[in-house]
Short mmCIF file of C-alpha atoms in Angstrom, two decimals:
data_model
loop_
_atom_site.label_atom_id
_atom_site.label_comp_id
_atom_site.label_asym_id
_atom_site.label_seq_id
_atom_site.Cartn_x
_atom_site.Cartn_y
_atom_site.Cartn_z
CA UNK A 1 106.09 -24.98 -3.84
CA UNK A 2 109.82 -24.80 -4.42
CA UNK A 3 112.09 -24.34 -1.45
CA UNK A 4 114.52 -21.49 -1.03
CA UNK A 5 117.76 -22.82 -2.47
CA UNK A 6 121.32 -22.11 -1.35
CA UNK A 7 123.92 -22.22 -4.13
CA UNK A 8 127.60 -22.94 -3.73
CA UNK A 9 130.77 -24.63 -4.90
CA UNK A 10 132.74 -27.67 -3.73
CA UNK A 11 136.43 -28.14 -4.48
CA UNK A 12 138.80 -31.05 -4.08
CA UNK A 13 141.85 -28.81 -4.68
CA UNK A 14 142.63 -30.98 -7.70
CA UNK A 15 146.10 -30.79 -9.22
CA UNK A 16 145.67 -31.74 -12.87
CA UNK A 17 148.36 -31.94 -15.57
CA UNK A 18 148.31 -29.26 -18.22
CA UNK A 19 147.17 -31.00 -21.44
CA UNK A 20 149.72 -28.96 -23.41
CA UNK A 21 152.79 -29.67 -21.27
CA UNK A 22 151.75 -32.69 -19.23
CA UNK A 23 152.95 -30.91 -16.09
CA UNK A 24 150.71 -30.01 -13.13
CA UNK A 25 150.86 -26.61 -11.41
CA UNK A 26 152.84 -26.36 -8.20
CA UNK A 27 151.01 -27.02 -4.96
CA UNK A 28 151.70 -23.45 -3.92
CA UNK A 29 150.10 -22.00 -7.07
CA UNK A 30 147.09 -24.32 -6.93
CA UNK A 31 146.40 -23.46 -3.30
CA UNK A 32 146.68 -19.74 -4.05
CA UNK A 33 144.19 -20.14 -6.90
CA UNK A 34 141.80 -22.04 -4.65
CA UNK A 35 141.81 -19.29 -2.01
CA UNK A 36 141.20 -16.74 -4.78
CA UNK A 37 138.24 -18.82 -5.95
CA UNK A 38 136.71 -18.90 -2.46
CA UNK A 39 137.18 -15.14 -2.05
CA UNK A 40 135.55 -14.53 -5.43
CA UNK A 41 132.61 -16.81 -4.57
CA UNK A 42 132.09 -14.69 -1.45
CA UNK A 43 132.19 -11.42 -3.40
CA UNK A 44 129.61 -12.53 -5.96
CA UNK A 45 127.15 -13.60 -3.27
CA UNK A 46 127.28 -17.39 -3.30
CA UNK A 47 126.03 -19.09 -0.15
CA UNK A 48 128.58 -21.79 0.60
CA UNK A 49 132.01 -23.12 -0.38
CA UNK A 50 133.04 -26.65 0.52
CA UNK A 51 136.47 -28.27 0.50
CA UNK A 52 136.74 -32.06 0.30
CA UNK A 53 139.08 -34.48 2.02
CA UNK A 54 141.26 -36.90 0.09
CA UNK A 55 144.60 -38.55 0.73
CA UNK A 56 145.85 -38.87 -2.85
CA UNK A 57 148.58 -37.20 -4.91
CA UNK A 58 146.14 -35.49 -7.28
CA UNK A 59 144.33 -33.59 -4.49
CA UNK A 60 145.64 -31.05 -1.96
CA UNK A 61 142.70 -31.23 0.44
CA UNK A 62 143.84 -33.70 3.12
CA UNK A 63 143.37 -30.96 5.78
CA UNK A 64 140.19 -29.10 4.76
CA UNK A 65 139.79 -27.22 8.05
CA UNK A 66 143.16 -25.55 7.50
CA UNK A 67 142.22 -24.42 4.00
CA UNK A 68 138.84 -23.17 5.18
CA UNK A 69 140.44 -21.24 8.04
CA UNK A 70 142.70 -19.47 5.56
CA UNK A 71 139.63 -18.69 3.45
CA UNK A 72 137.75 -17.39 6.49
CA UNK A 73 140.25 -14.56 6.82
CA UNK A 74 139.54 -13.47 3.23
CA UNK A 75 135.74 -13.75 3.22
CA UNK A 76 132.80 -12.12 4.95
CA UNK A 77 129.49 -13.91 4.44
CA UNK A 78 129.96 -17.21 2.59
CA UNK A 79 129.52 -20.35 4.68
CA UNK A 80 132.56 -22.63 4.82
CA UNK A 81 132.09 -26.39 4.86
CA UNK A 82 133.91 -29.68 4.49
CA UNK A 83 132.83 -31.71 1.47
CA UNK A 84 133.18 -34.27 2.97
CA UNK A 85 135.06 -34.99 6.19
CA UNK A 86 135.99 -38.69 6.10
CA UNK A 87 134.66 -39.31 9.58
CA UNK A 88 135.34 -43.07 9.58
CA UNK A 89 139.09 -42.34 9.57
CA UNK A 90 139.03 -39.36 11.94
CA UNK A 91 138.71 -38.72 15.66
CA UNK A 92 135.31 -37.02 16.16
CA UNK A 93 136.68 -35.00 19.08
CA UNK A 94 139.41 -33.54 16.89
CA UNK A 95 136.98 -32.91 14.02
CA UNK A 96 134.68 -31.03 16.38
CA UNK A 97 137.54 -28.97 17.80
CA UNK A 98 138.85 -28.04 14.35
CA UNK A 99 135.47 -26.90 13.06
CA UNK A 100 134.54 -25.16 16.30
CA UNK A 101 137.80 -23.21 15.89
CA UNK A 102 136.91 -22.48 12.26
CA UNK A 103 133.51 -21.27 13.46
CA UNK A 104 135.16 -18.77 15.79
CA UNK A 105 137.56 -17.55 13.10
CA UNK A 106 134.76 -17.17 10.55
CA UNK A 107 132.35 -15.60 13.05
CA UNK A 108 129.80 -18.38 12.82
CA UNK A 109 130.09 -19.62 9.22
CA UNK A 110 131.45 -23.17 9.67
CA UNK A 111 129.66 -26.38 8.70
CA UNK A 112 130.66 -30.04 8.63
CA UNK A 113 129.55 -32.46 5.94
CA UNK A 114 130.53 -35.94 7.12
CA UNK A 115 130.72 -39.11 5.06
CA UNK A 116 132.49 -42.40 4.70
CA UNK A 117 134.48 -41.25 1.66
CA UNK A 118 134.52 -42.64 -1.86
CA UNK A 119 138.23 -43.59 -1.70
CA UNK A 120 139.84 -46.10 0.63
CA UNK A 121 143.31 -44.58 1.16
CA UNK A 122 142.47 -43.16 4.59
CA UNK A 123 141.95 -46.60 6.14
CA UNK A 124 145.47 -48.03 5.81
CA UNK A 125 146.96 -44.55 6.28
CA UNK A 126 145.45 -44.27 9.76
CA UNK A 127 145.67 -47.96 10.66
CA UNK A 128 141.99 -48.83 10.25
CA UNK A 129 140.38 -51.98 8.89
CA UNK A 130 138.20 -51.59 5.78
CA UNK A 131 135.95 -54.36 7.10
CA UNK A 132 134.89 -51.94 9.87
CA UNK A 133 133.75 -49.38 7.26
CA UNK A 134 130.10 -49.16 8.39
CA UNK A 135 130.60 -49.69 12.12
CA UNK A 136 133.31 -47.02 12.32
CA UNK A 137 131.13 -44.43 10.68
CA UNK A 138 128.02 -45.16 12.73
CA UNK A 139 129.92 -45.00 16.02
CA UNK A 140 131.87 -41.85 15.18
CA UNK A 141 128.79 -40.07 13.88
CA UNK A 142 127.05 -40.84 17.16
CA UNK A 143 129.90 -39.23 19.10
CA UNK A 144 130.16 -36.19 16.83
CA UNK A 145 126.45 -35.45 17.21
CA UNK A 146 126.75 -35.85 21.00
CA UNK A 147 129.63 -33.37 21.09
CA UNK A 148 127.27 -30.68 19.80
CA UNK A 149 125.03 -31.19 22.79
CA UNK A 150 127.49 -30.98 25.68
CA UNK A 151 131.00 -29.79 26.41
CA UNK A 152 131.60 -32.63 28.90
CA UNK A 153 130.25 -35.76 27.21
CA UNK A 154 129.93 -39.21 28.70
CA UNK A 155 130.24 -41.73 25.89
CA UNK A 156 131.55 -45.22 25.24
CA UNK A 157 132.20 -47.05 21.98
CA UNK A 158 134.25 -49.83 20.42
CA UNK A 159 136.83 -47.97 18.33
CA UNK A 160 137.75 -45.03 20.56
CA UNK A 161 138.55 -44.69 24.27
CA UNK A 162 135.54 -43.69 26.35
CA UNK A 163 134.80 -40.12 27.36
CA UNK A 164 133.95 -39.79 31.05
CA UNK A 165 133.18 -36.11 31.29
CA UNK A 166 136.39 -34.60 29.92
CA UNK A 167 135.92 -31.11 28.51
CA UNK A 168 135.90 -30.69 24.73
CA UNK A 169 136.89 -27.15 23.75
CA UNK A 170 136.59 -24.68 22.19
CA UNK A 171 132.86 -24.42 21.72
CA UNK A 172 131.64 -22.94 18.41
CA UNK A 173 130.09 -19.52 18.02
CA UNK A 174 126.94 -21.02 16.54
CA UNK A 175 124.64 -22.50 19.15
CA UNK A 176 124.67 -25.76 17.20
CA UNK A 177 127.42 -26.46 14.68
CA UNK A 178 125.69 -27.66 11.48
CA UNK A 179 126.41 -31.30 10.60
CA UNK A 180 125.25 -32.63 7.22
CA UNK A 181 125.37 -36.31 6.32
CA UNK A 182 127.01 -36.84 2.93
CA UNK A 183 125.76 -39.92 1.08
CA UNK A 184 126.19 -41.71 -2.24
CA UNK A 185 123.71 -44.43 -3.10
CA UNK A 186 123.37 -46.59 0.02
CA UNK A 187 119.73 -46.76 1.19
CA UNK A 188 120.73 -47.29 4.82
CA UNK A 189 122.66 -44.01 4.81
CA UNK A 190 119.64 -42.07 3.56
CA UNK A 191 117.35 -43.56 6.19
CA UNK A 192 119.94 -42.99 8.95
CA UNK A 193 120.21 -39.30 8.11
CA UNK A 194 116.46 -38.89 8.33
CA UNK A 195 116.16 -40.84 11.57
CA UNK A 196 118.79 -38.56 13.13
CA UNK A 197 117.16 -35.42 11.75
CA UNK A 198 120.38 -34.43 9.99
CA UNK A 199 120.41 -32.48 6.72
CA UNK A 200 121.32 -34.68 3.77
CA UNK A 201 123.96 -33.95 1.12
CA UNK A 202 123.62 -36.29 -1.86
CA UNK A 203 126.55 -36.75 -4.23
CA UNK A 204 125.08 -37.13 -7.73
CA UNK A 205 128.07 -37.44 -10.05
CA UNK A 206 126.49 -39.12 -13.05
CA UNK A 207 123.34 -40.55 -14.56
CA UNK A 208 120.21 -38.51 -13.88
CA UNK A 209 118.53 -36.92 -10.88
CA UNK A 210 115.35 -38.98 -11.09
CA UNK A 211 116.97 -42.21 -9.91
CA UNK A 212 117.73 -40.61 -6.53
CA UNK A 213 114.11 -39.73 -5.76
CA UNK A 214 113.29 -43.09 -4.10
CA UNK A 215 116.36 -42.73 -1.88
CA UNK A 216 115.43 -39.19 -0.87
CA UNK A 217 111.89 -40.39 -0.15
CA UNK A 218 113.51 -42.97 2.14
CA UNK A 219 115.36 -40.15 3.91
CA UNK A 220 112.08 -38.35 4.48
CA UNK A 221 110.48 -41.57 5.73
CA UNK A 222 113.34 -41.99 8.21
CA UNK A 223 112.78 -38.44 9.39
CA UNK A 224 109.07 -39.01 9.83
CA UNK A 225 109.69 -42.16 11.87
CA UNK A 226 112.26 -40.25 13.92
CA UNK A 227 109.66 -37.63 14.80
CA UNK A 228 110.93 -34.84 12.55
CA UNK A 229 108.67 -32.61 10.49
CA UNK A 230 109.28 -32.08 6.74
CA UNK A 231 110.46 -28.53 7.47
CA UNK A 232 113.21 -29.91 9.73
CA UNK A 233 114.65 -32.08 6.95
CA UNK A 234 116.93 -30.51 4.34
CA UNK A 235 118.19 -32.06 1.11
CA UNK A 236 121.33 -30.83 -0.60
CA UNK A 237 122.83 -31.98 -3.90
CA UNK A 238 126.52 -32.07 -4.84
CA UNK A 239 126.82 -32.29 -8.64
CA UNK A 240 129.29 -31.70 -11.43
CA UNK A 241 128.74 -28.14 -12.61
CA UNK A 242 130.29 -25.34 -14.63
CA UNK A 243 129.03 -22.15 -16.25
CA UNK A 244 130.26 -20.17 -19.27
CA UNK A 245 128.84 -17.67 -21.75
CA UNK A 246 127.68 -20.56 -23.93
CA UNK A 247 127.03 -24.21 -23.19
CA UNK A 248 129.67 -25.24 -25.71
CA UNK A 249 132.32 -23.13 -23.97
CA UNK A 250 131.37 -24.59 -20.59
CA UNK A 251 131.64 -28.16 -21.81
CA UNK A 252 134.90 -27.56 -23.66
CA UNK A 253 136.48 -26.01 -20.54
CA UNK A 254 135.30 -28.77 -18.22
CA UNK A 255 135.81 -31.89 -20.32
CA UNK A 256 139.65 -32.26 -20.42
CA UNK A 257 140.09 -32.24 -16.65
CA UNK A 258 136.98 -34.36 -16.13
CA UNK A 259 138.22 -36.91 -18.65
CA UNK A 260 141.65 -37.10 -17.01
CA UNK A 261 140.19 -37.51 -13.52
CA UNK A 262 137.58 -40.11 -14.49
CA UNK A 263 140.10 -42.06 -16.58
CA UNK A 264 142.64 -42.13 -13.74
CA UNK A 265 140.13 -43.24 -11.13
CA UNK A 266 138.41 -45.59 -13.57
CA UNK A 267 141.69 -47.37 -14.30
CA UNK A 268 141.95 -48.22 -10.60
CA UNK A 269 138.37 -49.46 -10.45
CA UNK A 270 138.15 -51.30 -13.75
CA UNK A 271 135.95 -48.79 -15.55
CA UNK A 272 136.12 -48.22 -19.29
CA UNK A 273 137.55 -44.89 -20.46
CA UNK A 274 134.86 -42.19 -20.75
CA UNK A 275 133.97 -40.64 -24.09
CA UNK A 276 133.09 -37.09 -25.03
CA UNK A 277 129.74 -38.41 -26.24
CA UNK A 278 128.95 -39.81 -22.78
CA UNK A 279 130.00 -36.55 -21.17
CA UNK A 280 127.85 -34.43 -23.49
CA UNK A 281 124.85 -36.70 -22.93
CA UNK A 282 125.09 -36.31 -19.13
CA UNK A 283 125.51 -32.54 -19.54
CA UNK A 284 122.45 -32.48 -21.80
CA UNK A 285 118.74 -32.41 -20.91
CA UNK A 286 117.89 -35.12 -18.42
CA UNK A 287 121.51 -35.68 -17.35
CA UNK A 288 122.91 -34.83 -13.92
CA UNK A 289 125.71 -32.47 -15.01
CA UNK A 290 124.90 -28.79 -14.47
CA UNK A 291 127.20 -27.59 -17.25
CA UNK A 292 126.19 -24.87 -19.69
CA UNK A 293 125.19 -21.23 -20.07
CA UNK A 294 123.48 -19.40 -17.17
CA UNK A 295 119.91 -19.83 -18.37
CA UNK A 296 120.40 -23.53 -19.11
CA UNK A 297 122.08 -24.24 -15.78
CA UNK A 298 119.48 -22.32 -13.77
CA UNK A 299 116.67 -24.22 -15.45
CA UNK A 300 118.34 -27.59 -14.82
CA UNK A 301 118.78 -26.71 -11.14
CA UNK A 302 115.10 -25.90 -10.77
CA UNK A 303 114.13 -29.07 -12.60
CA UNK A 304 116.40 -31.12 -10.34
CA UNK A 305 114.73 -29.62 -7.27
CA UNK A 306 111.29 -30.45 -8.64
CA UNK A 307 112.28 -34.02 -9.50
CA UNK A 308 113.75 -34.60 -6.04
CA UNK A 309 110.82 -33.13 -4.14
CA UNK A 310 112.49 -29.91 -3.08
CA UNK A 311 116.21 -29.16 -2.67
CA UNK A 312 117.58 -26.73 -0.09
CA UNK A 313 121.14 -26.51 -1.45
CA UNK A 314 123.04 -27.30 -4.65
CA UNK A 315 126.83 -27.21 -4.74
CA UNK A 316 128.87 -27.36 -7.94
CA UNK A 317 131.91 -29.62 -8.14
CA UNK A 318 134.13 -27.54 -10.44
CA UNK A 319 137.57 -28.99 -9.72
CA UNK A 320 137.85 -30.65 -13.13
CA UNK A 321 138.26 -27.23 -14.75
CA UNK A 322 140.88 -25.95 -12.30
CA UNK A 323 143.58 -25.56 -14.97
CA UNK A 324 141.43 -23.08 -16.88
CA UNK A 325 142.02 -20.33 -14.31
CA UNK A 326 140.27 -17.55 -16.21
CA UNK A 327 137.37 -19.82 -17.12
CA UNK A 328 137.05 -20.95 -13.50
CA UNK A 329 136.82 -17.40 -12.23
CA UNK A 330 134.33 -16.48 -14.94
CA UNK A 331 132.25 -19.53 -14.05
CA UNK A 332 132.14 -18.48 -10.40
CA UNK A 333 131.14 -14.96 -11.42
CA UNK A 334 128.37 -16.23 -13.68
CA UNK A 335 127.11 -18.62 -11.03
CA UNK A 336 126.79 -15.78 -8.52
CA UNK A 337 125.61 -12.97 -10.79
CA UNK A 338 123.59 -14.76 -13.49
CA UNK A 339 122.54 -18.23 -12.32
CA UNK A 340 121.74 -17.54 -8.67
CA UNK A 341 119.43 -14.56 -9.38
CA UNK A 342 117.49 -16.64 -11.92
CA UNK A 343 117.06 -19.49 -9.46
CA UNK A 344 116.13 -17.24 -6.56
CA UNK A 345 113.57 -15.37 -8.65
CA UNK A 346 111.86 -18.67 -9.47
CA UNK A 347 111.66 -19.94 -5.90
CA UNK A 348 108.63 -19.33 -3.71
CA UNK A 349 109.91 -18.81 -0.19
#
């Protein structure tokens, strides 16, 4: 039986150069477009919108809670999440306060997706040692989860001064602020999420969905050993996605920005430049990109859920097409009005 599936969008507030002029849009214009995108996603009935956290020139999302608070004033029902909060480089008390405040502003629609981040800029920026990568995250996650349980925590760790009963305010509107654990491909992270009973958000940004099944099975094993039932464990997927009237239009709109972003990041990491052929193959049957016409995308989402043993949420990373403003808005419309109804009609609740 397929699970009921939430559908949403994640954005990194990417600022990409116009391929015709070589110039990027202003930060002011890009932020205005992003808030328009979130408002549109709300109007067409999508379930969630996430904003990432990066500390790089090509992204404007270093303060996601601020962006989401601005979006909260323009939306009514869509849930507003980080995607992801780089918890290793943050103070969990401040993260909790920011998202509890967002929860009050949004009337109970805030969520936190925490992760260690796929970029390393936050560590030197905030005076942290990369060698403490794993220990920082484990300790700060422990504190963040504890902050949900009590307003006056008693806690001690290695990287942050102890809490001896100080009050942490405000408290969120929701009885328990949702915390998802965002993961890439590290087995220990999957097991940890299950052992803690936290919902899992898996970033699948290439290859195919099938290769993540053993890791998700490990998450479910961790949950079982932690005493959680299968119904208490939720799996979400963050994937590259875009929708247009035809699959060709979707791929043509998405590819230029994707190519620029992957080439820029790949140059830093020693990757070879991506080709259109590689892109089309990953957007094709069996690949992990959800890029195409509404029927094609809906079918791929359902297939991904089946392959992974049941998915509770899929969010589309659309930032690569941010320069195509009209195409972006049309993609959001199609995702809400054409893709989501197809997926929901095929799910047995």
